[in-house]
Coordinates of C-alpha atoms in Angstrom, one line a residue:
M200 CA 83.5 -3.0 41.6
S201 CA 81.1 -0.2 41.5
S202 CA 79.0 0.4 44.5
G203 CA 76.3 2.1 42.5
R204 CA 73.1 0.3 41.7
R205 CA 73.3 -1.1 38.2
S206 CA 70.3 -0.5 36.1
R207 CA 68.6 -3.7 35.3
T208 CA 68.3 -4.7 31.7
C209 CA 64.8 -6.0 31.0
S210 CA 64.3 -8.9 28.7
W211 CA 60.9 -9.6 27.2
P212 CA 58.5 -11.0 28.3
E213 CA 59.0 -10.3 32.0
P214 CA 55.8 -8.7 33.4
E215 CA 57.5 -5.7 34.9
C216 CA 59.0 -4.8 31.5
R217 CA 55.8 -4.9 29.5
S218 CA 54.3 -1.7 28.4
P219 CA 50.7 -1.0 29.6
A220 CA 48.1 -2.7 27.5
P221 CA 46.2 -0.3 25.2
R222 CA 42.9 0.7 26.7
S223 CA 39.9 -0.4 24.6
P224 CA 37.9 2.6 23.3
A225 CA 34.6 3.3 24.9
P226 CA 31.6 2.3 22.9
R227 CA 30.5 5.1 20.7
S228 CA 27.0 6.2 20.1
P229 CA 25.7 5.7 16.6
T230 CA 26.7 8.5 14.4
R231 CA 24.6 10.2 11.7
S232 CA 26.6 8.3 9.0
S233 CA 25.8 5.0 10.6
R234 CA 22.2 5.8 11.0
R235 CA 22.1 6.6 7.3
C236 CA 22.8 2.9 6.7
E237 CA 19.3 2.0 8.0
V238 CA 16.8 1.9 5.2
V239 CA 14.0 2.9 7.6
N240 CA 14.5 4.4 11.0
L241 CA 12.2 2.2 13.1
R242 CA 11.8 4.7 15.9
A243 CA 10.8 7.5 13.5
F244 CA 8.6 5.0 11.6
R245 CA 6.7 4.1 14.7
S246 CA 6.2 7.7 15.8
L247 CA 5.2 8.9 12.4
T248 CA 2.8 6.0 11.8
L249 CA 1.0 6.7 15.1
A250 CA 0.8 10.4 14.2
L251 CA -0.5 9.7 10.7
A252 CA -3.0 7.2 12.0
T253 CA -4.3 9.7 14.5
L254 CA -4.8 12.3 11.7
A255 CA -6.6 9.7 9.5
L256 CA -9.0 8.9 12.3
R257 CA -9.8 12.5 12.8
D258 CA -10.8 12.9 9.2
P259 CA -14.4 11.7 8.9
T260 CA -14.3 11.8 5.1
S261 CA -11.4 9.5 4.8
V262 CA -12.8 7.0 7.4
S263 CA -16.3 6.9 6.0
F264 CA -14.9 6.6 2.4
S265 CA -12.7 3.6 3.2
L266 CA -14.8 1.9 5.9
A267 CA -18.4 2.7 5.2
L268 CA -18.9 3.4 1.5
A269 CA -18.1 -0.1 0.2
P270 CA -20.4 -2.0 2.7
A271 CA -23.1 0.5 1.9
L272 CA -22.8 -0.2 -1.8
L273 CA -22.8 -3.9 -1.1
V274 CA -26.0 -3.6 0.9
L275 CA -27.6 -1.8 -2.1
F276 CA -26.5 -4.4 -4.5
G277 CA -27.5 -7.2 -2.2
L278 CA -31.0 -5.8 -1.6
A279 CA -31.6 -5.2 -5.3
L280 CA -30.1 -8.4 -6.7
G281 CA -29.8 -10.9 -3.9
D282 CA -29.3 -14.4 -5.2
A283 CA -30.4 -13.6 -8.7
P284 CA -28.2 -15.4 -11.2
V285 CA -25.9 -13.3 -13.3
P286 CA -26.3 -13.5 -17.1
L287 CA -23.6 -15.4 -18.9
Q288 CA -22.0 -16.5 -15.6
D289 CA -23.4 -20.1 -15.4
G290 CA -25.9 -19.3 -12.7
L291 CA -23.5 -17.5 -10.4
A292 CA -25.3 -15.6 -7.7
A293 CA -25.1 -11.8 -8.1
I294 CA -23.7 -11.3 -4.6
D295 CA -20.8 -13.6 -5.3
H296 CA -20.2 -11.9 -8.6
Q297 CA -20.3 -8.4 -7.3
L298 CA -18.6 -8.8 -3.9
P299 CA -15.0 -9.1 -5.3
A300 CA -15.7 -6.2 -7.7
I301 CA -16.7 -3.9 -4.9
A302 CA -13.6 -5.0 -3.0
A303 CA -11.5 -3.8 -5.9
W304 CA -13.3 -0.5 -5.8
V305 CA -12.2 0.0 -2.2
F306 CA -8.5 0.1 -3.0
A307 CA -8.9 1.7 -6.4
M308 CA -10.8 4.7 -5.0
T309 CA -8.3 5.0 -2.2
G310 CA -5.4 5.1 -4.6
L311 CA -7.1 7.5 -7.1
F312 CA -8.5 9.9 -4.5
T313 CA -7.6 9.5 -0.8
V314 CA -3.8 9.0 -1.1
P315 CA -3.0 11.8 -3.6
M316 CA -5.3 14.2 -1.8
A317 CA -3.7 13.5 1.5
V318 CA -0.1 13.8 0.2
L319 CA -0.7 16.9 -1.8
T320 CA -2.6 18.6 1.0
R321 CA 0.4 18.0 3.3
R322 CA 2.7 19.3 0.7
E323 CA 0.7 22.5 0.1
S324 CA 0.3 23.2 3.8
G325 CA 4.0 23.0 4.4
T326 CA 3.9 19.8 6.5
L327 CA 6.3 18.0 4.2
R328 CA 8.6 20.9 4.1
R329 CA 8.9 20.9 7.9
L330 CA 9.6 17.2 7.8
Q331 CA 12.3 17.8 5.3
A332 CA 14.1 20.0 7.8
T333 CA 14.4 16.9 10.1
P334 CA 16.7 13.9 9.7
L335 CA 13.7 12.0 8.4
R336 CA 14.3 10.2 5.2
P337 CA 11.6 10.1 2.4
V338 CA 11.5 6.3 2.5
T339 CA 10.5 6.5 6.3
F340 CA 7.7 8.9 5.6
V341 CA 6.4 6.9 2.6
A342 CA 6.6 3.6 4.6
A343 CA 4.6 5.1 7.5
D344 CA 2.0 6.6 5.2
V345 CA 1.6 3.5 3.1
S346 CA 1.2 1.4 6.3
V347 CA -1.6 3.7 7.6
H348 CA -3.5 3.6 4.3
L349 CA -2.9 -0.1 3.8
V350 CA -4.4 -0.9 7.2
Q351 CA -7.3 1.4 6.5
V352 CA -8.0 -0.4 3.2
L353 CA -7.6 -3.9 4.7
V354 CA -10.0 -3.1 7.5
G355 CA -12.5 -1.8 5.0
L356 CA -12.1 -5.0 2.9
A357 CA -12.6 -7.1 6.1
L358 CA -15.8 -5.3 6.9
L359 CA -17.0 -5.6 3.3
F360 CA -16.5 -9.4 3.2
A361 CA -18.1 -9.8 6.6
V362 CA -21.2 -8.0 5.5
G363 CA -21.3 -10.1 2.3
V364 CA -20.9 -13.4 4.1
L365 CA -23.0 -12.7 7.2
A366 CA -25.8 -10.6 5.8
F367 CA -26.2 -11.9 2.2
G368 CA -24.8 -15.4 2.4
A369 CA -21.9 -14.9 0.0
R370 CA -19.7 -18.0 -0.1
P371 CA -16.3 -18.4 -1.7
T372 CA -16.1 -21.4 -4.1
G373 CA -12.4 -21.9 -3.3
A374 CA -10.4 -21.6 -0.2
P375 CA -11.2 -18.3 1.7
A376 CA -7.6 -17.7 2.3
A377 CA -6.9 -17.4 -1.4
I378 CA -8.5 -14.0 -1.5
V379 CA -5.9 -12.6 1.0
P380 CA -2.8 -12.4 -1.3
A381 CA -5.0 -11.1 -4.2
A382 CA -6.5 -8.4 -2.1
L383 CA -3.0 -7.5 -0.6
L384 CA -1.4 -7.3 -4.1
G385 CA -4.3 -5.1 -5.5
S386 CA -4.2 -2.8 -2.4
V387 CA -0.5 -2.2 -2.6
A388 CA -0.5 -1.7 -6.3
F389 CA -3.3 1.0 -6.2
L390 CA -1.7 2.7 -3.2
A391 CA 1.4 2.9 -5.3
L392 CA -0.7 4.5 -8.1
G393 CA -1.9 7.1 -5.6
Y394 CA 1.7 8.1 -4.7
G395 CA 2.6 8.1 -8.3
L396 CA -0.3 10.5 -9.0
A397 CA 0.7 12.7 -6.0
S398 CA 4.2 13.0 -7.4
V399 CA 3.1 14.4 -10.7
L400 CA -0.1 16.3 -10.0
P401 CA 0.4 20.1 -9.4
S402 CA -2.1 20.6 -6.6
S403 CA -4.7 18.9 -4.4
R404 CA -7.5 20.6 -6.5
S405 CA -6.4 18.7 -9.5
T406 CA -6.8 15.4 -7.7
L407 CA -10.6 15.4 -8.1
V408 CA -10.4 16.3 -11.8
V409 CA -7.7 13.7 -12.7
G410 CA -9.2 11.1 -10.3
N411 CA -12.6 11.3 -11.9
L412 CA -11.1 11.2 -15.4
L413 CA -9.4 8.0 -14.5
A414 CA -12.0 6.4 -12.2
I415 CA -15.1 6.6 -14.5
P416 CA -13.6 4.8 -17.5
M417 CA -11.7 2.4 -15.2
L418 CA -14.9 1.4 -13.4
F419 CA -16.9 1.1 -16.7
L420 CA -14.2 -1.0 -18.3
S421 CA -13.5 -3.2 -15.2
G422 CA -16.2 -5.7 -15.7
A423 CA -17.7 -4.8 -12.4
T424 CA -20.6 -2.6 -13.6
A425 CA -21.5 -4.5 -16.7
P426 CA -20.2 -7.9 -18.1
L427 CA -17.5 -7.3 -20.7
E428 CA -18.8 -10.3 -22.6
V429 CA -21.7 -8.3 -24.0
M430 CA -19.6 -5.4 -25.1
P431 CA -18.0 -5.0 -28.6
Q432 CA -14.6 -6.5 -29.2
G433 CA -13.0 -3.0 -29.4
V434 CA -14.2 -2.2 -25.9
R435 CA -12.9 -5.5 -24.6
D436 CA -9.5 -4.8 -26.2
V437 CA -9.3 -1.4 -24.4
A438 CA -10.5 -3.1 -21.2
A439 CA -7.5 -5.4 -21.4
L440 CA -5.3 -2.3 -20.8
N441 CA -7.2 -1.4 -17.7
P442 CA -5.4 -2.3 -14.4
L443 CA -8.7 -2.2 -12.5
H444 CA -10.2 -4.8 -14.9
H445 CA -7.3 -7.2 -14.0
A446 CA -7.6 -6.5 -10.3
V447 CA -11.4 -7.3 -10.4
S448 CA -10.6 -10.5 -12.4
L449 CA -7.9 -11.5 -9.9
L450 CA -10.1 -11.0 -6.9
R451 CA -13.1 -12.7 -8.6
G452 CA -11.0 -15.6 -9.7
A453 CA -9.6 -16.1 -6.2
W454 CA -13.1 -15.8 -4.7
L455 CA -14.5 -18.4 -7.2
G456 CA -11.7 -20.9 -6.6
E457 CA -9.7 -20.5 -9.9
P458 CA -6.2 -21.9 -9.6
W459 CA -3.4 -19.3 -9.6
S460 CA -2.0 -20.8 -12.8
G461 CA -5.1 -19.5 -14.5
L462 CA -4.6 -16.0 -13.1
L463 CA -1.1 -15.3 -14.2
V464 CA -2.0 -12.6 -16.6
E465 CA -4.1 -10.8 -14.0
T466 CA -1.4 -11.1 -11.4
A467 CA 1.3 -9.9 -13.8
A468 CA -0.8 -6.9 -14.8
V469 CA -1.5 -5.8 -11.2
A470 CA 2.2 -6.4 -10.2
G471 CA 3.3 -4.4 -13.3
L472 CA 1.1 -1.4 -12.1
L473 CA 2.8 -1.7 -8.7
V474 CA 6.3 -1.6 -10.2
V475 CA 5.7 1.3 -12.6
A476 CA 3.7 3.4 -10.1
A477 CA 6.3 2.9 -7.4
A478 CA 9.1 3.8 -9.8
V479 CA 7.4 7.1 -10.7
A480 CA 6.6 7.9 -7.1
V481 CA 10.2 7.4 -6.0
A482 CA 11.7 9.3 -9.0
R483 CA 9.4 12.3 -8.7
F484 CA 9.0 12.5 -4.9
R485 CA 9.0 16.1 -3.7
W486 CA 8.9 17.6 -0.2
E487 CA 7.7 21.0 -1.5
A488 CA 5.2 22.2 -4.1

């Protein structure tokens, strides 16, 4: 018999024969590739939105245009026309006829002038080029910029309707809440138009030229300045292609209590503007001039 110590043969699953359990890996911080899976970086979105809102508030032209111009126009119309009935509108008061039209002007002028001017000015000054050098994605910048302009437009619309109701006695025929989705759809659609223009226009100086070339016929053919019913049939046919005409009709119909089933054409036209303008803006977005 051997006096040496025999080595023990281990049989599974005795605890002393088990190999050490694999150590679980330490949690890893999100990598750049995982961050790319986010559509919008929320932290960057919040910071950029705050910065853009601060810049917007420091621009007196932008603030006065979106917040003060429309109520001032309504005051002029209200003092001039008051409760006078509108021709061919079954005795509808002028203030109730004009209030939704001026509301449409607010987001139309923001889309035609304010948005493209702001985007093109940032592009020409090199601000967008510096943002391009950061991990910021274009969709985050656009989402933040849209949010700032949208809040600005909605605050302007709220002030406008408050002046109309409190100062001139405007009253919606239907549910007051019906105007909210109509105003929201019109605002987003014309903001998209502004970004579409900014993606194709060569410089900020061209914004005023192109904006006026679009704004004047759009306003004239919107049914806001003069009833389309008194115009020739050819003019009415052209007005049917005008997105601002459909936006005015949509807001006016919602204000006067028309059912949404009777506003399908107007809703589809404004939504179509949103889709087409957004597609152009996404396809042609540029950080540099």
